[in-house]
PDB file of C-alpha atoms in Angstrom:
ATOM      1  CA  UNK P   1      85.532 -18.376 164.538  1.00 90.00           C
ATOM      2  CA  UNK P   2      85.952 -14.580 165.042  1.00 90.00           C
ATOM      3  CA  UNK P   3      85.128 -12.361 162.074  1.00 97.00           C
ATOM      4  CA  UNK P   4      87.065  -8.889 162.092  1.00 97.00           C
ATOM      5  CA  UNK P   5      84.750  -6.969 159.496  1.00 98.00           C
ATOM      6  CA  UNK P   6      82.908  -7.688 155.988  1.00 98.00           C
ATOM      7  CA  UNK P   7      85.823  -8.138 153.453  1.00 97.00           C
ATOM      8  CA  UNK P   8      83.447  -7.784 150.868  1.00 97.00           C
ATOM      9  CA  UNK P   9      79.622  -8.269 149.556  1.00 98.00           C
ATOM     10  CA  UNK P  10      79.515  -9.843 145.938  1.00 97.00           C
ATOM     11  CA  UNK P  11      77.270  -8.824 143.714  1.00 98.00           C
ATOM     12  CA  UNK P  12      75.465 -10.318 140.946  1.00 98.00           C
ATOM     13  CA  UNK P  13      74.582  -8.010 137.437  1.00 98.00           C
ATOM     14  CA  UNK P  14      74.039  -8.671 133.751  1.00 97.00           C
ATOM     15  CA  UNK P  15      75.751  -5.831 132.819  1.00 97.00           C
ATOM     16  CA  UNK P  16      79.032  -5.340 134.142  1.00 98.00           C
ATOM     17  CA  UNK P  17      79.681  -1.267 132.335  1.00 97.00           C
ATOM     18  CA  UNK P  18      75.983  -0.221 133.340  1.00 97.00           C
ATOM     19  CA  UNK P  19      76.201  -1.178 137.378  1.00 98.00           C
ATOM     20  CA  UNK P  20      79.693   0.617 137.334  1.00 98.00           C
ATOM     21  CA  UNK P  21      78.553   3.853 136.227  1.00 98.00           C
ATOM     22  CA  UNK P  22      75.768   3.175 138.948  1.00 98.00           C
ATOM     23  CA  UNK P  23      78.049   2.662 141.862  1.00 98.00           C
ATOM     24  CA  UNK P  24      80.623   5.501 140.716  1.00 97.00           C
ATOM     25  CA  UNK P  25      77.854   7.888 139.613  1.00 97.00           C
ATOM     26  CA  UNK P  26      75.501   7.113 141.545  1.00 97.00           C
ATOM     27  CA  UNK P  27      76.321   5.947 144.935  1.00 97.00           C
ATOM     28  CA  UNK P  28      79.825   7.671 144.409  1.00 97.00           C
ATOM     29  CA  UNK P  29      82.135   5.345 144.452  1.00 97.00           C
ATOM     30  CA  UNK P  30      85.645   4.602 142.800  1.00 96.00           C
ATOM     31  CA  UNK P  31      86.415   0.946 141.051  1.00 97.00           C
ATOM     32  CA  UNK P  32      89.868   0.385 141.743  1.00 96.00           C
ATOM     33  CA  UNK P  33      89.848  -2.793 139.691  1.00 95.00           C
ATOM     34  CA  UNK P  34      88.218  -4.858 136.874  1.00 95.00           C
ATOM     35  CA  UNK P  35      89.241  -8.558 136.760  1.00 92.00           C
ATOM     36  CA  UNK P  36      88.343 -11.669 134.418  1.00 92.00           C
ATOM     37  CA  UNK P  37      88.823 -14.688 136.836  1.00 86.00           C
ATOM     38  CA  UNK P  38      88.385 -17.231 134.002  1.00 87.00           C
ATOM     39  CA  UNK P  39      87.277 -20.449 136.391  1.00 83.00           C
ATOM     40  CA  UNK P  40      84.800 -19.030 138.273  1.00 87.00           C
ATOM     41  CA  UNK P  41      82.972 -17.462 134.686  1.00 94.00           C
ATOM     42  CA  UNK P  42      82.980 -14.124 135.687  1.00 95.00           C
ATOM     43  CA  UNK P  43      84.000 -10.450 135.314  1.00 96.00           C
ATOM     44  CA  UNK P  44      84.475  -8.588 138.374  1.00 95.00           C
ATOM     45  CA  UNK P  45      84.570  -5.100 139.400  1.00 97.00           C
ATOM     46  CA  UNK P  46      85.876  -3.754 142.706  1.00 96.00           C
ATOM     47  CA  UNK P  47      85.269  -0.807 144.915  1.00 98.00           C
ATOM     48  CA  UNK P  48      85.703  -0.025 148.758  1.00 97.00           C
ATOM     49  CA  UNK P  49      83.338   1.675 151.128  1.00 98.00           C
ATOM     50  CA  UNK P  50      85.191   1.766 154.629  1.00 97.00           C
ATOM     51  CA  UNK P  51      86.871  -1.855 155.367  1.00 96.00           C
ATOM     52  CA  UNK P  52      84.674  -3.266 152.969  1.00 98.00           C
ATOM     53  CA  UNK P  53      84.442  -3.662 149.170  1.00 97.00           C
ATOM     54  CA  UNK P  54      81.774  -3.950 146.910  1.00 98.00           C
ATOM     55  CA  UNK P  55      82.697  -6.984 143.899  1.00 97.00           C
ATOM     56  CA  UNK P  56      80.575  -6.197 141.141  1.00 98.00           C
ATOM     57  CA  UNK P  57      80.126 -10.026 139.390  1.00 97.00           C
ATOM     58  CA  UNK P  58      79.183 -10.289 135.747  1.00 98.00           C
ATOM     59  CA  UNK P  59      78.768 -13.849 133.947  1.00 98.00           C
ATOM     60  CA  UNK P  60      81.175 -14.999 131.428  1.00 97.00           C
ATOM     61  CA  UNK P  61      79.104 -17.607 130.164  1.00 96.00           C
ATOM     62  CA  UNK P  62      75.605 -18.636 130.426  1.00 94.00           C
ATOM     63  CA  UNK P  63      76.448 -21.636 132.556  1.00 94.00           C
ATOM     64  CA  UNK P  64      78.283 -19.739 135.050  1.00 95.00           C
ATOM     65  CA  UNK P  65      77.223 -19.897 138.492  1.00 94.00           C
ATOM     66  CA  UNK P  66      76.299 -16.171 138.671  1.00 96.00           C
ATOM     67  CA  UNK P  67      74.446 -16.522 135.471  1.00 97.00           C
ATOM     68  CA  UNK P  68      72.752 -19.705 137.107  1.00 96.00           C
ATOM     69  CA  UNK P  69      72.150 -17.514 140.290  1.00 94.00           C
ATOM     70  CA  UNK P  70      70.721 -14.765 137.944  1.00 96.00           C
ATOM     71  CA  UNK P  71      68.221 -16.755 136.037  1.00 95.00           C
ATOM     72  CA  UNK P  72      66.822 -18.188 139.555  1.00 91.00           C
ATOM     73  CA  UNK P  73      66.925 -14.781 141.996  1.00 90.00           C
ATOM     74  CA  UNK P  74      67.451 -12.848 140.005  1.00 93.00           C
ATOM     75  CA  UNK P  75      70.402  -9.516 140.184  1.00 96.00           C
ATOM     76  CA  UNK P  76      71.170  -9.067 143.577  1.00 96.00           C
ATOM     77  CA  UNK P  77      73.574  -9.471 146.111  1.00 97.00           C
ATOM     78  CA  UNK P  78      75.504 -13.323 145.640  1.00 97.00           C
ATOM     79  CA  UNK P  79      77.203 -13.730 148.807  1.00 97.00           C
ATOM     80  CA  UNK P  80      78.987 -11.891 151.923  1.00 98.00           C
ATOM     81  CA  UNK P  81      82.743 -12.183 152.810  1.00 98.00           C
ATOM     82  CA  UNK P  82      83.754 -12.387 156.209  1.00 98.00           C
ATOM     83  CA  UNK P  83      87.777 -11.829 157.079  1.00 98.00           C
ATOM     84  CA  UNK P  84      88.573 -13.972 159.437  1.00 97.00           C
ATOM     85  CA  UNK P  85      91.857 -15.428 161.251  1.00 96.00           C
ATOM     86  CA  UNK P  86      93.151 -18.591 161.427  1.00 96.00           C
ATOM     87  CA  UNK P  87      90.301 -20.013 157.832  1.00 97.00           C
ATOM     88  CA  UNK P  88      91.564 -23.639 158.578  1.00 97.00           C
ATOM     89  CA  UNK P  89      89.989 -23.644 161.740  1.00 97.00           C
ATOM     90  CA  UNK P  90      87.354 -21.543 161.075  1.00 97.00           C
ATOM     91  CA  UNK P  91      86.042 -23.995 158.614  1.00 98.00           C
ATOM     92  CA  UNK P  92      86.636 -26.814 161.299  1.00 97.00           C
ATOM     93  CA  UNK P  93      84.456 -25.059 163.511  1.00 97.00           C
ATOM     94  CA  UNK P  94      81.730 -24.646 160.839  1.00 97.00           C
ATOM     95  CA  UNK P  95      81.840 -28.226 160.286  1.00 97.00           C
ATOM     96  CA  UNK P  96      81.730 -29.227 163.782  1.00 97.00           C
ATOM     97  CA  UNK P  97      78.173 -27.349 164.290  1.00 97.00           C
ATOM     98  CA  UNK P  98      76.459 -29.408 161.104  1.00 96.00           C
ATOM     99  CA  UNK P  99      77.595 -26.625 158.089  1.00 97.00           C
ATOM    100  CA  UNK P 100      78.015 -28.020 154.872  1.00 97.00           C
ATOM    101  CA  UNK P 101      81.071 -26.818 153.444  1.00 98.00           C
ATOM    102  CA  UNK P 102      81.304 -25.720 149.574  1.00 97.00           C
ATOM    103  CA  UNK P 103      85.209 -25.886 150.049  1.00 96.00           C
ATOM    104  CA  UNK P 104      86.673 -28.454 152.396  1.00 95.00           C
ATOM    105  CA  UNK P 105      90.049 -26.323 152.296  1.00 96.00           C
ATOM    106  CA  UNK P 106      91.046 -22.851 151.477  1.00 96.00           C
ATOM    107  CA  UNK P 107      92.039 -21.916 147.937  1.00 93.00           C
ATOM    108  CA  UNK P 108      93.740 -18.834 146.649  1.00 88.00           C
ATOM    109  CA  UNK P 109      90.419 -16.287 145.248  1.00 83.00           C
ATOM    110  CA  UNK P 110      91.145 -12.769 143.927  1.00 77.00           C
ATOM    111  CA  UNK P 111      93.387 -10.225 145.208  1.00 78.00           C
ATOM    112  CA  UNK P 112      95.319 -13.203 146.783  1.00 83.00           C
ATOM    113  CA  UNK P 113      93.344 -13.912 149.735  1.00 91.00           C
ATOM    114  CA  UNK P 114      92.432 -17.703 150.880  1.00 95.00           C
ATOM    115  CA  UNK P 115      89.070 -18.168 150.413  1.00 95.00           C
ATOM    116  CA  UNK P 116      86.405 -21.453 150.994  1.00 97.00           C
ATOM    117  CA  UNK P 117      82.660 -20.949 150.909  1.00 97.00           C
ATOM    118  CA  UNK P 118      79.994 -22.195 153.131  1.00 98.00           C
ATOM    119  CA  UNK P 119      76.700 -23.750 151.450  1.00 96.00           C
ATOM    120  CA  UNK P 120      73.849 -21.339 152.168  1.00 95.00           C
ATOM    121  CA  UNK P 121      71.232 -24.494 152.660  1.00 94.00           C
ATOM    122  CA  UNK P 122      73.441 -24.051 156.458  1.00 95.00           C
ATOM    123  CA  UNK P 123      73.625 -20.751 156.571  1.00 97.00           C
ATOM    124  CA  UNK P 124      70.266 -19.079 156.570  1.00 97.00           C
ATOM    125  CA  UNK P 125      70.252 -18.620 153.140  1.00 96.00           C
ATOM    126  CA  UNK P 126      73.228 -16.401 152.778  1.00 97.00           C
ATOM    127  CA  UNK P 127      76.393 -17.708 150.328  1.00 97.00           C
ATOM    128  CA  UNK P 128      79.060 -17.176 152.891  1.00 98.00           C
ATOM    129  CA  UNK P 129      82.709 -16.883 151.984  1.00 97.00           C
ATOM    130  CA  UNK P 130      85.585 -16.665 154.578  1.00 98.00           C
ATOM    131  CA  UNK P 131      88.367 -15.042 153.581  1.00 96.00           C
ATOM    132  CA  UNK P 132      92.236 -14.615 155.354  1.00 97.00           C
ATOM    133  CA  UNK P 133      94.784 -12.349 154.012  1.00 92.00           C
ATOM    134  CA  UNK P 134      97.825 -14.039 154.859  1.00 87.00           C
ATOM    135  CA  UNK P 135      99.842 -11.871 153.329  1.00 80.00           C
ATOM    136  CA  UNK P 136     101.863 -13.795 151.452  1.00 62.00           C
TER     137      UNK P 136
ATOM    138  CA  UNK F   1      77.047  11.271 147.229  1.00 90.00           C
ATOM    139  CA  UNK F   2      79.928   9.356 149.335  1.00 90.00           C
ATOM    140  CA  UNK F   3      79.216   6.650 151.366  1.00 97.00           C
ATOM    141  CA  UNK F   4      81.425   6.178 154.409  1.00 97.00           C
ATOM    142  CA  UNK F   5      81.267   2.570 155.017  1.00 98.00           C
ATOM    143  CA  UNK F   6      78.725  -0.067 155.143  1.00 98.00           C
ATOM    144  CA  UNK F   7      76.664   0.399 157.945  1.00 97.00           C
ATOM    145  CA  UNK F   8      74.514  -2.720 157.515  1.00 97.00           C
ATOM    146  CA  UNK F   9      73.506  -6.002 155.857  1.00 98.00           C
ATOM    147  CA  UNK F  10      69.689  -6.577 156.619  1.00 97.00           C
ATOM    148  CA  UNK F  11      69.136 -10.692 156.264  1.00 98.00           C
ATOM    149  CA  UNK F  12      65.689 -12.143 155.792  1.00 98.00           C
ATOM    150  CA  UNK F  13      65.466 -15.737 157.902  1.00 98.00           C
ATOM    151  CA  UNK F  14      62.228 -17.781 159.093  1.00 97.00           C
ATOM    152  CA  UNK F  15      63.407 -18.107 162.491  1.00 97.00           C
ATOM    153  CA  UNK F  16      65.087 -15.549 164.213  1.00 98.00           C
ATOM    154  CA  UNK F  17      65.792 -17.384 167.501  1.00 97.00           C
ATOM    155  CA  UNK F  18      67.460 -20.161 165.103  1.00 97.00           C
ATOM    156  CA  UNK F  19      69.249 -17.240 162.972  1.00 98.00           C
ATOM    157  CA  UNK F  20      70.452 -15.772 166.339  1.00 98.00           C
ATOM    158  CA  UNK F  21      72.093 -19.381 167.516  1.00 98.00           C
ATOM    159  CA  UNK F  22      73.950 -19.368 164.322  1.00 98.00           C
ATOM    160  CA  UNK F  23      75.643 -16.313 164.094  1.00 98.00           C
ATOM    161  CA  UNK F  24      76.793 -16.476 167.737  1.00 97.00           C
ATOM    162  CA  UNK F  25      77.641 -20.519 167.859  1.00 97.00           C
ATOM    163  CA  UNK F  26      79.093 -20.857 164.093  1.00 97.00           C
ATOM    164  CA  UNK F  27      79.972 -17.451 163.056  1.00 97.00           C
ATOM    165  CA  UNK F  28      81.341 -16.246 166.908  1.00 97.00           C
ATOM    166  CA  UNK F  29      79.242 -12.810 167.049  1.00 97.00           C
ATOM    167  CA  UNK F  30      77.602 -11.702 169.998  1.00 96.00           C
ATOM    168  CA  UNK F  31      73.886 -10.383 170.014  1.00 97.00           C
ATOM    169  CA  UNK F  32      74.050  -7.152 171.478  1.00 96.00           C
ATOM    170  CA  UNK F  33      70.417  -6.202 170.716  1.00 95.00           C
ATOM    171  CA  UNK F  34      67.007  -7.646 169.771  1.00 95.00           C
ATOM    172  CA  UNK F  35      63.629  -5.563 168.961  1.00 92.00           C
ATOM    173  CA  UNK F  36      61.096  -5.551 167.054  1.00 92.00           C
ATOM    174  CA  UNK F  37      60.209  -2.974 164.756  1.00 86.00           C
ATOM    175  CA  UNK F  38      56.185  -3.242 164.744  1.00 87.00           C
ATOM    176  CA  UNK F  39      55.896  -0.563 161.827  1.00 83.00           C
ATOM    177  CA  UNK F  40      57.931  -3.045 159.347  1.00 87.00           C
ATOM    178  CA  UNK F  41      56.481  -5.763 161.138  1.00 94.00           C
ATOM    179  CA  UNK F  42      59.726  -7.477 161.648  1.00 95.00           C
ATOM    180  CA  UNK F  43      61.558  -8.540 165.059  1.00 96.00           C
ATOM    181  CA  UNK F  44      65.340  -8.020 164.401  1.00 95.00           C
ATOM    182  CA  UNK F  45      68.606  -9.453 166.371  1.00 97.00           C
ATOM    183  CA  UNK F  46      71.573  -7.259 165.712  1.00 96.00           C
ATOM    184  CA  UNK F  47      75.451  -8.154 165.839  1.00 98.00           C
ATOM    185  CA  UNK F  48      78.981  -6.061 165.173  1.00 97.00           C
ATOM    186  CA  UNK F  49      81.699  -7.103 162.963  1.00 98.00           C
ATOM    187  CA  UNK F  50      84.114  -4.259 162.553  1.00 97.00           C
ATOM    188  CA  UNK F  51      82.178  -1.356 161.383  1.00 96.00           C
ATOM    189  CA  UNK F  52      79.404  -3.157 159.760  1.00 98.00           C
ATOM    190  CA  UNK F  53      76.287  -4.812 161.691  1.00 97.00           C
ATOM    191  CA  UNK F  54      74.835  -8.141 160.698  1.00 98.00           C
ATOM    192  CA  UNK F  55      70.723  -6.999 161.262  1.00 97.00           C
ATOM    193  CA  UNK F  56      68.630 -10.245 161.454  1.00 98.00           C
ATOM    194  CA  UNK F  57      65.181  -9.865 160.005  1.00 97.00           C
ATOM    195  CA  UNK F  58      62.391 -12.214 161.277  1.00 98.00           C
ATOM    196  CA  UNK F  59      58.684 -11.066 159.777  1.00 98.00           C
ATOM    197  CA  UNK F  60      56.119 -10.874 162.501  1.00 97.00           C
ATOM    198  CA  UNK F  61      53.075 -10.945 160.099  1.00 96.00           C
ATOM    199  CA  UNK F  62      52.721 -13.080 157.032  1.00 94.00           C
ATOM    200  CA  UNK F  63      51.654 -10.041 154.911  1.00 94.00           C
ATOM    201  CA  UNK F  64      55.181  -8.038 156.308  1.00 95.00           C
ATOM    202  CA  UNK F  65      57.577  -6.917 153.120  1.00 94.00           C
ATOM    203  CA  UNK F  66      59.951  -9.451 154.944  1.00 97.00           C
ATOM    204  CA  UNK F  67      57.507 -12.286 154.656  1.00 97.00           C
ATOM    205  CA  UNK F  68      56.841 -11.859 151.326  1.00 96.00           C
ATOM    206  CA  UNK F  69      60.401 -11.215 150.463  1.00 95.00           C
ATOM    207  CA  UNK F  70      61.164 -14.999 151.820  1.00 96.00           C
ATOM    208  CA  UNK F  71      58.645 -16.325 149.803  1.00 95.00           C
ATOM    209  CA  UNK F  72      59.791 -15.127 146.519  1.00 91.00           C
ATOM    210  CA  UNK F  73      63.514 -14.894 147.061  1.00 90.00           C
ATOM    211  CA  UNK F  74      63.904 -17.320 150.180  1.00 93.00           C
ATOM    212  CA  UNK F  75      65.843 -16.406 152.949  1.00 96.00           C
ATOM    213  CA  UNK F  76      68.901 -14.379 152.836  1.00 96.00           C
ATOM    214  CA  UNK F  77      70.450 -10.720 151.729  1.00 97.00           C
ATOM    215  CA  UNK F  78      67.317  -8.404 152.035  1.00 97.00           C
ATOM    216  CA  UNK F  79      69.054  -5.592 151.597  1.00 97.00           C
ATOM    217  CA  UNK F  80      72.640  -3.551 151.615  1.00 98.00           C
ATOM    218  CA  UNK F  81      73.086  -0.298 154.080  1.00 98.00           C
ATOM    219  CA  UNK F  82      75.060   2.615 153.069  1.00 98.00           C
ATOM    220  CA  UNK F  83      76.568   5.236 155.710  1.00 98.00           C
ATOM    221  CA  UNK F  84      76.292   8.188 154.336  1.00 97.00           C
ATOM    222  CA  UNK F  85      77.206  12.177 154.808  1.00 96.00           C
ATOM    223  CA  UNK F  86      73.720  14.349 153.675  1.00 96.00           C
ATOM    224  CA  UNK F  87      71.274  11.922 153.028  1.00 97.00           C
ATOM    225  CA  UNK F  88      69.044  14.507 151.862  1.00 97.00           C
ATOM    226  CA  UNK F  89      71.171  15.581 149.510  1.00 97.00           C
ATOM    227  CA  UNK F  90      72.176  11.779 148.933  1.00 97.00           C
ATOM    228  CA  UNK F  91      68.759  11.095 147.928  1.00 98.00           C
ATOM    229  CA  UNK F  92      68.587  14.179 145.513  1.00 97.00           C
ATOM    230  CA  UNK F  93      71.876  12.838 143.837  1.00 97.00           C
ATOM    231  CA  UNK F  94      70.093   9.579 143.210  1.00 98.00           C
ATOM    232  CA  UNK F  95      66.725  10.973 141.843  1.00 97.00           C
ATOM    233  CA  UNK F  96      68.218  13.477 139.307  1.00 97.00           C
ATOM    234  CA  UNK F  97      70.398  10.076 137.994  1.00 97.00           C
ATOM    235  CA  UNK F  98      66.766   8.610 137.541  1.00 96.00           C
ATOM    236  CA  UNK F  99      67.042   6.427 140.810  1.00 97.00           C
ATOM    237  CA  UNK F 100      63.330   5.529 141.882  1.00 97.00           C
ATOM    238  CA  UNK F 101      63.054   6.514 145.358  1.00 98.00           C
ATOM    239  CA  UNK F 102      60.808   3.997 148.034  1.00 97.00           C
ATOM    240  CA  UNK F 103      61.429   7.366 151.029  1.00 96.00           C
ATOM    241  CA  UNK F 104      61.261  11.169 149.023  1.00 95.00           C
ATOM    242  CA  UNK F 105      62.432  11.754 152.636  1.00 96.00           C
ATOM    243  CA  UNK F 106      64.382  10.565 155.466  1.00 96.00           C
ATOM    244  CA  UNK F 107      62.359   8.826 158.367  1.00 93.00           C
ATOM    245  CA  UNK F 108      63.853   7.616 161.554  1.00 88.00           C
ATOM    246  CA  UNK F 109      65.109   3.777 161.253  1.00 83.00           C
ATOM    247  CA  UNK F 110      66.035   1.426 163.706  1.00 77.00           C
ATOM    248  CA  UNK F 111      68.852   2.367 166.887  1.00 78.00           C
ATOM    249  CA  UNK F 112      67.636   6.319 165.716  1.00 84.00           C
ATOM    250  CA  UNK F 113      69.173   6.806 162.798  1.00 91.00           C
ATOM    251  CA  UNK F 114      67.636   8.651 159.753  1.00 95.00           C
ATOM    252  CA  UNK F 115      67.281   6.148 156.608  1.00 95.00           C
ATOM    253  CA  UNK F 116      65.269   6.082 153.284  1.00 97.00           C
ATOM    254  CA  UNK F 117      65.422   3.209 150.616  1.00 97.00           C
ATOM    255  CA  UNK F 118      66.099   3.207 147.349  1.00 98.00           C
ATOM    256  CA  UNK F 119      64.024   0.934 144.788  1.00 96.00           C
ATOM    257  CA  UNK F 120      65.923  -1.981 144.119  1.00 95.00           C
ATOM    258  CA  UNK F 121      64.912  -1.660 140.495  1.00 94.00           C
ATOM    259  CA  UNK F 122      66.866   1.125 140.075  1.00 95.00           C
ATOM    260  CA  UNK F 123      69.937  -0.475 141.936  1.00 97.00           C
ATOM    261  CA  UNK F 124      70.957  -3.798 139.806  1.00 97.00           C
ATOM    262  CA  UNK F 125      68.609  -5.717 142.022  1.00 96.00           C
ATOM    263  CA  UNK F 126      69.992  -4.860 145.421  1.00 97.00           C
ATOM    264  CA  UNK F 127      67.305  -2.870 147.982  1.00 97.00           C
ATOM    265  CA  UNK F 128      69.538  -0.430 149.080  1.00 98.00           C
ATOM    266  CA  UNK F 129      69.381   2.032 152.081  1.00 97.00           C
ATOM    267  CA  UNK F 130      70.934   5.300 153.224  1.00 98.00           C
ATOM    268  CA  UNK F 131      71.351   5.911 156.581  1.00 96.00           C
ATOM    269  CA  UNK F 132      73.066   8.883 158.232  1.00 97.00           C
ATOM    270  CA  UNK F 133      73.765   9.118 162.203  1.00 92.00           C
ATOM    271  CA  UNK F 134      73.225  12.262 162.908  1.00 87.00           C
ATOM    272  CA  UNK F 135      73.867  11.929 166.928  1.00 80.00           C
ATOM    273  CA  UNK F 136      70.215  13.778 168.012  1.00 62.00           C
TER     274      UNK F 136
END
């Protein structure tokens, strides 16, 4: 697996309005994008810093998993996206060295990308999604 | 304020050496640097990927904030690094929007570069720094 730079670090928040005004007020920066995506339960706002975006995720529903993740952590950052090339592979690899995988094969995630997640019981802890842009 | 990119992601694990093996073996990034920073009473490993670094965080001390980070939160995302321009005047920004600071100043940080932390209560849950290379 080779990594080319953090695609993005997800973000868990009650509110969705008040830690937008944060990030543009406060830390300056510019949400591009607000997005429902309905199966995962959430609300999602997007911003980039450099190569790397910040996704703002808000609960739809109390049985979400970022309403789950909330109630046991906490707010706080939900998981890191790595780009990588070649995700097939790369979750091969993972597999090969013991990682559970949340996603035995890519699936499409927002803004188009191919996404699968690896469990963060193998992975120090950290939710950790790989991400391709194929482009297509 | 106007961050330029993310200039870290500071993860809490148990065992660095074990951490380390991970990231290189699974995730394919090399360890260019290991130290420990006796002040924080942490040893941390330190990797690239693009223009972000992935900074390991191993407590040396069971009373270290990175100890007792793990056990409330367990291991994983201890905190999100900003790159910023002015981090003076960054940190002013943040106070007058009723930001609580952790540094009223910037103090030198790991690899030289000036940081300060803002309290993650202020920041939807995520312990944020500033940090600001300013080549001395």
């Amino acid at each position: 697996m080779k990594p080319t730079h953090i695609e993005h670090i997800g973000i868990a928040v009650k509110n969705l309005d008040e830690a937008v005004k944060y990030y543009q007020d406060v830390m300056g920066l510019t949400c591009y994008n607000i997005e429902e995506v309905a199966d995962q339960k959430v609300r999602t706002a997007f911003f980039k810093v450099g190569e790397t975006k910040v996704e703002l995720l808000e609960s739809t529903a109390p049985d979400g998993p970022v309403a789950k993740f909330i109630d046991k952590k906490g707010e706080g950052v939900h998981h890191i996206a790595f780009a990588v090339k070649g995700i097939e592979q790369s979750l091969e690899h993972a597999e090969k060295h013991g990682v559970k995988l949340i996603d035995q094969k890519p699936r499409k995630g927002a803004e188009g990308l191919d996404i699968a997640f690896l469990h963060p019981k193998s992975t120090f802890g950290v939710l950790t999604e790989l991400c391709e842009d194929k482009g297509e």
